[in-house]
């Protein structure tokens, strides 16, 4: 992405180059158009050229600024989007977590769900990586259809996904996690018509809590879900600290 300071330097350089080019061009115009060279005519031409250049530079500035914004928007999109699934990626999640700390209201409840595809390595080994990629894309679409616009869904890496829920009741989110797990289990993805299951680790926090700690807690809860036989939802408890 192009920084604002770099944008200003670039635009100033363009304006300076245009203005420096005007002096010899104005002199050349006087020599070509008029029979004799006089400083009065030269300065009149120069003033006219400078005004014209400033108008052109202003137009170029507006166009350049707009294009730079587009470039920065595309660069940000590429940097924060997972190339395979189209979901936000881990870089976006890290950036989001920093802002999330500031935006959280004191006392408001949030939840983080850590989701992992069960036995994904076996899928890659038996069906191939192309089928594995297909399953990742299908699961991403499924999860997206089961989340709200106010939720934040990311591909954390590999076969792991993270969902951050804002301002939601604990009973509601537990019920929702079970619904998501069952929906995935009962879905037959078009990739080799393969059915998959997922394990989910869940942790709750409130405004003022360290969100990175809550993320770690949901990861520990996920580990317990995998250890408990997979295809289940586990809520973080103090036992996971042991």
mmCIF file of C-alpha atoms in Angstrom:
data_model
loop_
_atom_site.group_PDB
_atom_site.id
_atom_site.type_symbol
_atom_site.label_atom_id
_atom_site.label_comp_id
_atom_site.label_asym_id
_atom_site.label_seq_id
_atom_site.Cartn_x
_atom_site.Cartn_y
_atom_site.Cartn_z
ATOM 1 C CA UNK A 1 0.000 0.000 0.000
ATOM 2 C CA UNK A 2 1.122 3.574 -0.703
ATOM 3 C CA UNK A 3 1.452 5.620 2.477
ATOM 4 C CA UNK A 4 -0.012 9.132 2.704
ATOM 5 C CA UNK A 5 3.457 10.671 3.108
ATOM 6 C CA UNK A 6 4.607 8.879 -0.062
ATOM 7 C CA UNK A 7 1.472 10.053 -1.893
ATOM 8 C CA UNK A 8 2.231 13.697 -1.051
ATOM 9 C CA UNK A 9 5.878 13.364 -2.134
ATOM 10 C CA UNK A 10 4.829 11.805 -5.446
ATOM 11 C CA UNK A 11 2.259 14.527 -6.177
ATOM 12 C CA UNK A 12 4.697 17.333 -5.228
ATOM 13 C CA UNK A 13 7.347 15.869 -7.547
ATOM 14 C CA UNK A 14 4.864 15.809 -10.440
ATOM 15 C CA UNK A 15 3.868 19.452 -9.828
ATOM 16 C CA UNK A 16 7.530 20.582 -9.569
ATOM 17 C CA UNK A 17 8.451 18.808 -12.817
ATOM 18 C CA UNK A 18 5.513 20.462 -14.614
ATOM 19 C CA UNK A 19 6.439 23.929 -13.324
ATOM 20 C CA UNK A 20 10.144 23.509 -14.194
ATOM 21 C CA UNK A 21 9.218 22.488 -17.724
ATOM 22 C CA UNK A 22 7.160 25.664 -18.187
ATOM 23 C CA UNK A 23 10.069 28.137 -18.181
ATOM 24 C CA UNK A 24 11.809 26.881 -21.366
ATOM 25 C CA UNK A 25 8.444 26.112 -22.979
ATOM 26 C CA UNK A 26 7.212 29.666 -22.348
ATOM 27 C CA UNK A 27 10.431 31.114 -23.804
ATOM 28 C CA UNK A 28 10.128 28.849 -26.836
ATOM 29 C CA UNK A 29 6.502 29.899 -27.369
ATOM 30 C CA UNK A 30 7.477 33.597 -27.302
ATOM 31 C CA UNK A 31 10.233 33.005 -29.859
ATOM 32 C CA UNK A 32 7.955 31.048 -32.183
ATOM 33 C CA UNK A 33 4.828 33.204 -31.935
ATOM 34 C CA UNK A 34 6.239 36.714 -31.611
ATOM 35 C CA UNK A 35 8.731 38.516 -33.835
ATOM 36 C CA UNK A 36 10.850 39.832 -30.993
ATOM 37 C CA UNK A 37 11.610 38.498 -27.542
ATOM 38 C CA UNK A 38 10.629 40.836 -24.709
ATOM 39 C CA UNK A 39 10.557 40.066 -21.010
ATOM 40 C CA UNK A 40 7.075 41.562 -20.652
ATOM 41 C CA UNK A 41 5.638 39.153 -23.206
ATOM 42 C CA UNK A 42 7.705 36.331 -21.730
ATOM 43 C CA UNK A 43 6.400 36.903 -18.197
ATOM 44 C CA UNK A 44 2.821 37.173 -19.464
ATOM 45 C CA UNK A 45 3.233 33.836 -21.213
ATOM 46 C CA UNK A 46 4.906 32.373 -18.148
ATOM 47 C CA UNK A 47 2.105 33.518 -15.825
ATOM 48 C CA UNK A 48 -0.490 32.094 -18.207
ATOM 49 C CA UNK A 49 1.439 28.807 -18.385
ATOM 50 C CA UNK A 50 1.810 28.621 -14.592
ATOM 51 C CA UNK A 51 -1.924 29.154 -14.102
ATOM 52 C CA UNK A 52 -2.653 26.500 -16.735
ATOM 53 C CA UNK A 53 -0.178 24.141 -15.071
ATOM 54 C CA UNK A 54 -1.747 24.645 -11.664
ATOM 55 C CA UNK A 55 -5.158 23.810 -13.109
ATOM 56 C CA UNK A 56 -3.742 20.693 -14.785
ATOM 57 C CA UNK A 57 -1.833 19.764 -11.604
ATOM 58 C CA UNK A 58 -5.019 20.112 -9.537
ATOM 59 C CA UNK A 59 -6.877 17.807 -11.911
ATOM 60 C CA UNK A 60 -3.967 15.336 -11.859
ATOM 61 C CA UNK A 61 -3.912 15.519 -8.060
ATOM 62 C CA UNK A 62 -7.590 14.589 -7.802
ATOM 63 C CA UNK A 63 -7.250 11.775 -10.347
ATOM 64 C CA UNK A 64 -4.046 10.446 -8.746
ATOM 65 C CA UNK A 65 -5.536 10.567 -5.253
ATOM 66 C CA UNK A 66 -8.576 8.603 -6.421
ATOM 67 C CA UNK A 67 -6.430 5.993 -8.176
ATOM 68 C CA UNK A 68 -4.136 5.641 -5.151
ATOM 69 C CA UNK A 69 -7.182 5.008 -2.968
ATOM 70 C CA UNK A 70 -8.290 2.259 -5.361
ATOM 71 C CA UNK A 71 -4.802 0.719 -5.337
ATOM 72 C CA UNK A 72 -4.652 0.827 -1.537
ATOM 73 C CA UNK A 73 -8.133 -0.691 -1.253
ATOM 74 C CA UNK A 74 -7.139 -3.559 -3.576
ATOM 75 C CA UNK A 75 -3.837 -4.066 -1.753
ATOM 76 C CA UNK A 76 -5.643 -4.179 1.588
ATOM 77 C CA UNK A 77 -8.154 -6.659 0.185
ATOM 78 C CA UNK A 78 -5.387 -8.946 -1.121
ATOM 79 C CA UNK A 79 -3.439 -8.671 2.145
ATOM 80 C CA UNK A 80 -6.422 -9.523 4.353
ATOM 81 C CA UNK A 81 -8.224 -12.116 2.185
ATOM 82 C CA UNK A 82 -7.524 -15.833 2.036
ATOM 83 C CA UNK A 83 -6.798 -16.723 -1.575
ATOM 84 C CA UNK A 84 -8.471 -20.144 -1.464
ATOM 85 C CA UNK A 85 -11.707 -19.549 0.444
ATOM 86 C CA UNK A 86 -12.247 -15.810 -0.023
ATOM 87 C CA UNK A 87 -12.668 -15.397 3.740
ATOM 88 C CA UNK A 88 -10.657 -13.029 5.894
ATOM 89 C CA UNK A 89 -7.246 -14.467 6.752
ATOM 90 C CA UNK A 90 -5.065 -14.554 9.856
ATOM 91 C CA UNK A 91 -3.491 -11.166 9.032
ATOM 92 C CA UNK A 92 -6.952 -9.602 9.077
ATOM 93 C CA UNK A 93 -7.758 -11.383 12.330
ATOM 94 C CA UNK A 94 -4.626 -10.002 14.001
ATOM 95 C CA UNK A 95 -5.489 -6.497 12.792
ATOM 96 C CA UNK A 96 -9.101 -6.969 13.900
ATOM 97 C CA UNK A 97 -8.067 -8.122 17.383
ATOM 98 C CA UNK A 98 -6.082 -4.919 17.927
ATOM 99 C CA UNK A 99 -9.104 -2.778 17.011
ATOM 100 C CA UNK A 100 -11.463 -5.079 18.897
ATOM 101 C CA UNK A 101 -9.722 -4.289 22.188
ATOM 102 C CA UNK A 102 -10.464 -0.600 21.711
ATOM 103 C CA UNK A 103 -14.030 -0.958 20.423
ATOM 104 C CA UNK A 104 -15.320 -3.351 23.089
ATOM 105 C CA UNK A 105 -17.863 -1.885 25.498
ATOM 106 C CA UNK A 106 -17.249 -2.561 29.174
ATOM 107 C CA UNK A 107 -19.310 -5.558 30.280
ATOM 108 C CA UNK A 108 -20.525 -6.602 26.806
ATOM 109 C CA UNK A 109 -20.185 -10.330 26.119
ATOM 110 C CA UNK A 110 -18.431 -11.825 23.098
ATOM 111 C CA UNK A 111 -17.483 -15.356 22.101
ATOM 112 C CA UNK A 112 -14.719 -16.906 20.020
ATOM 113 C CA UNK A 113 -15.218 -20.255 18.295
ATOM 114 C CA UNK A 114 -12.212 -22.227 17.034
ATOM 115 C CA UNK A 115 -13.254 -24.738 14.350
ATOM 116 C CA UNK A 116 -11.180 -27.595 12.952
ATOM 117 C CA UNK A 117 -12.003 -30.178 10.265
ATOM 118 C CA UNK A 118 -11.718 -33.681 11.710
ATOM 119 C CA UNK A 119 -9.121 -35.995 10.139
ATOM 120 C CA UNK A 120 -8.368 -33.502 7.372
ATOM 121 C CA UNK A 121 -4.906 -34.990 6.783
ATOM 122 C CA UNK A 122 -6.526 -38.336 5.941
ATOM 123 C CA UNK A 123 -8.747 -36.574 3.389
ATOM 124 C CA UNK A 124 -5.689 -35.030 1.716
ATOM 125 C CA UNK A 125 -3.809 -38.344 1.799
ATOM 126 C CA UNK A 126 -6.664 -40.472 0.392
ATOM 127 C CA UNK A 127 -8.502 -38.076 -1.942
ATOM 128 C CA UNK A 128 -5.687 -35.674 -2.790
ATOM 129 C CA UNK A 129 -5.012 -32.004 -2.102
ATOM 130 C CA UNK A 130 -7.409 -30.852 -4.815
ATOM 131 C CA UNK A 131 -10.294 -32.526 -2.985
ATOM 132 C CA UNK A 132 -8.968 -31.094 0.275
ATOM 133 C CA UNK A 133 -9.007 -27.581 -1.172
ATOM 134 C CA UNK A 134 -12.527 -28.164 -2.475
ATOM 135 C CA UNK A 135 -13.695 -29.182 1.007
ATOM 136 C CA UNK A 136 -12.099 -26.078 2.538
ATOM 137 C CA UNK A 137 -13.938 -23.864 0.045
ATOM 138 C CA UNK A 138 -17.251 -25.657 0.582
ATOM 139 C CA UNK A 139 -16.916 -25.467 4.359
ATOM 140 C CA UNK A 140 -16.084 -21.759 4.116
ATOM 141 C CA UNK A 141 -19.287 -21.161 2.143
ATOM 142 C CA UNK A 142 -21.266 -23.243 4.629
ATOM 143 C CA UNK A 143 -19.901 -21.347 7.630
ATOM 144 C CA UNK A 144 -20.508 -18.028 5.892
ATOM 145 C CA UNK A 145 -24.146 -18.963 5.331
ATOM 146 C CA UNK A 146 -24.495 -19.803 9.036
ATOM 147 C CA UNK A 147 -22.998 -16.574 10.408
ATOM 148 C CA UNK A 148 -24.416 -13.079 10.775
ATOM 149 C CA UNK A 149 -23.044 -9.993 9.051
ATOM 150 C CA UNK A 150 -22.006 -8.749 12.502
ATOM 151 C CA UNK A 151 -19.898 -11.873 13.106
ATOM 152 C CA UNK A 152 -16.262 -12.092 12.010
ATOM 153 C CA UNK A 153 -15.356 -15.285 10.136
ATOM 154 C CA UNK A 154 -11.728 -16.030 9.253
ATOM 155 C CA UNK A 155 -9.668 -18.891 7.950
ATOM 156 C CA UNK A 156 -7.024 -19.123 10.647
ATOM 157 C CA UNK A 157 -4.767 -21.414 8.652
ATOM 158 C CA UNK A 158 -4.779 -24.944 7.259
ATOM 159 C CA UNK A 159 -8.116 -26.548 8.167
ATOM 160 C CA UNK A 160 -8.818 -24.168 11.066
ATOM 161 C CA UNK A 161 -11.407 -21.396 11.123
ATOM 162 C CA UNK A 162 -12.261 -18.743 13.712
ATOM 163 C CA UNK A 163 -15.584 -16.995 14.326
ATOM 164 C CA UNK A 164 -15.916 -14.002 16.654
ATOM 165 C CA UNK A 165 -19.439 -13.293 17.895
ATOM 166 C CA UNK A 166 -20.374 -9.871 19.248
ATOM 167 C CA UNK A 167 -22.945 -9.191 21.969
ATOM 168 C CA UNK A 168 -24.491 -12.639 22.133
ATOM 169 C CA UNK A 169 -25.958 -14.648 25.029
ATOM 170 C CA UNK A 170 -24.064 -17.749 26.187
ATOM 171 C CA UNK A 171 -27.065 -20.058 25.788
ATOM 172 C CA UNK A 172 -27.672 -18.782 22.253
ATOM 173 C CA UNK A 173 -24.089 -19.308 21.127
ATOM 174 C CA UNK A 174 -23.861 -22.839 22.556
ATOM 175 C CA UNK A 175 -27.045 -23.766 20.721
ATOM 176 C CA UNK A 176 -25.712 -22.129 17.560
ATOM 177 C CA UNK A 177 -22.417 -24.033 17.731
ATOM 178 C CA UNK A 178 -24.256 -27.338 17.981
ATOM 179 C CA UNK A 179 -26.419 -26.306 15.026
ATOM 180 C CA UNK A 180 -23.345 -25.443 12.937
ATOM 181 C CA UNK A 181 -21.672 -28.743 13.847
ATOM 182 C CA UNK A 182 -24.785 -30.747 12.915
ATOM 183 C CA UNK A 183 -25.314 -28.770 9.693
ATOM 184 C CA UNK A 184 -21.769 -29.546 8.540
ATOM 185 C CA UNK A 185 -22.101 -33.210 9.540
ATOM 186 C CA UNK A 186 -25.324 -33.563 7.540
ATOM 187 C CA UNK A 187 -23.964 -31.779 4.451
ATOM 188 C CA UNK A 188 -22.639 -33.783 1.536
ATOM 189 C CA UNK A 189 -20.042 -31.590 -0.138
ATOM 190 C CA UNK A 190 -19.676 -31.826 -3.893
ATOM 191 C CA UNK A 191 -16.014 -32.793 -3.433
ATOM 192 C CA UNK A 192 -16.137 -36.552 -3.985
ATOM 193 C CA UNK A 193 -19.551 -36.326 -2.240
ATOM 194 C CA UNK A 194 -17.596 -36.380 0.984
ATOM 195 C CA UNK A 195 -19.226 -35.909 4.381
ATOM 196 C CA UNK A 196 -17.036 -34.293 6.992
ATOM 197 C CA UNK A 197 -17.289 -33.472 10.677
ATOM 198 C CA UNK A 198 -15.851 -30.587 12.648
ATOM 199 C CA UNK A 199 -14.696 -30.046 16.211
ATOM 200 C CA UNK A 200 -15.354 -26.715 17.912
ATOM 201 C CA UNK A 201 -13.697 -25.036 20.883
ATOM 202 C CA UNK A 202 -15.554 -22.128 22.451
ATOM 203 C CA UNK A 203 -14.641 -19.435 24.944
ATOM 204 C CA UNK A 204 -16.417 -16.334 26.245
ATOM 205 C CA UNK A 205 -15.134 -12.911 27.178
ATOM 206 C CA UNK A 206 -16.441 -9.501 28.064
ATOM 207 C CA UNK A 207 -15.375 -5.918 27.481
ATOM 208 C CA UNK A 208 -12.019 -5.306 29.145
ATOM 209 C CA UNK A 209 -10.813 -8.921 28.794
ATOM 210 C CA UNK A 210 -7.661 -9.752 26.838
ATOM 211 C CA UNK A 211 -9.115 -10.996 23.554
ATOM 212 C CA UNK A 212 -5.885 -12.816 22.632
ATOM 213 C CA UNK A 213 -6.234 -14.779 25.854
ATOM 214 C CA UNK A 214 -9.840 -15.660 24.944
ATOM 215 C CA UNK A 215 -8.585 -16.846 21.539
ATOM 216 C CA UNK A 216 -6.034 -19.088 23.258
ATOM 217 C CA UNK A 217 -8.737 -20.436 25.555
ATOM 218 C CA UNK A 218 -10.951 -21.390 22.603
ATOM 219 C CA UNK A 219 -7.938 -23.121 21.023
ATOM 220 C CA UNK A 220 -7.437 -25.144 24.228
ATOM 221 C CA UNK A 221 -11.139 -26.029 24.243
ATOM 222 C CA UNK A 222 -10.752 -27.203 20.632
ATOM 223 C CA UNK A 223 -7.892 -29.481 21.682
ATOM 224 C CA UNK A 224 -10.183 -31.012 24.326
ATOM 225 C CA UNK A 225 -12.902 -31.519 21.693
ATOM 226 C CA UNK A 226 -10.416 -33.379 19.476
ATOM 227 C CA UNK A 227 -9.245 -35.468 22.442
ATOM 228 C CA UNK A 228 -12.858 -36.311 23.348
ATOM 229 C CA UNK A 229 -13.382 -38.105 20.038
ATOM 230 C CA UNK A 230 -13.980 -35.177 17.652
ATOM 231 C CA UNK A 231 -17.290 -34.019 16.132
ATOM 232 C CA UNK A 232 -18.300 -32.157 19.281
ATOM 233 C CA UNK A 233 -18.390 -28.714 20.905
ATOM 234 C CA UNK A 234 -16.388 -28.003 24.039
ATOM 235 C CA UNK A 235 -16.569 -24.880 26.168
ATOM 236 C CA UNK A 236 -13.350 -23.694 27.775
ATOM 237 C CA UNK A 237 -13.023 -24.528 31.459
ATOM 238 C CA UNK A 238 -10.281 -24.184 34.039
ATOM 239 C CA UNK A 239 -9.492 -27.871 33.499
ATOM 240 C CA UNK A 240 -8.105 -26.923 30.081
ATOM 241 C CA UNK A 241 -5.366 -24.940 31.857
ATOM 242 C CA UNK A 242 -3.919 -28.144 33.307
#
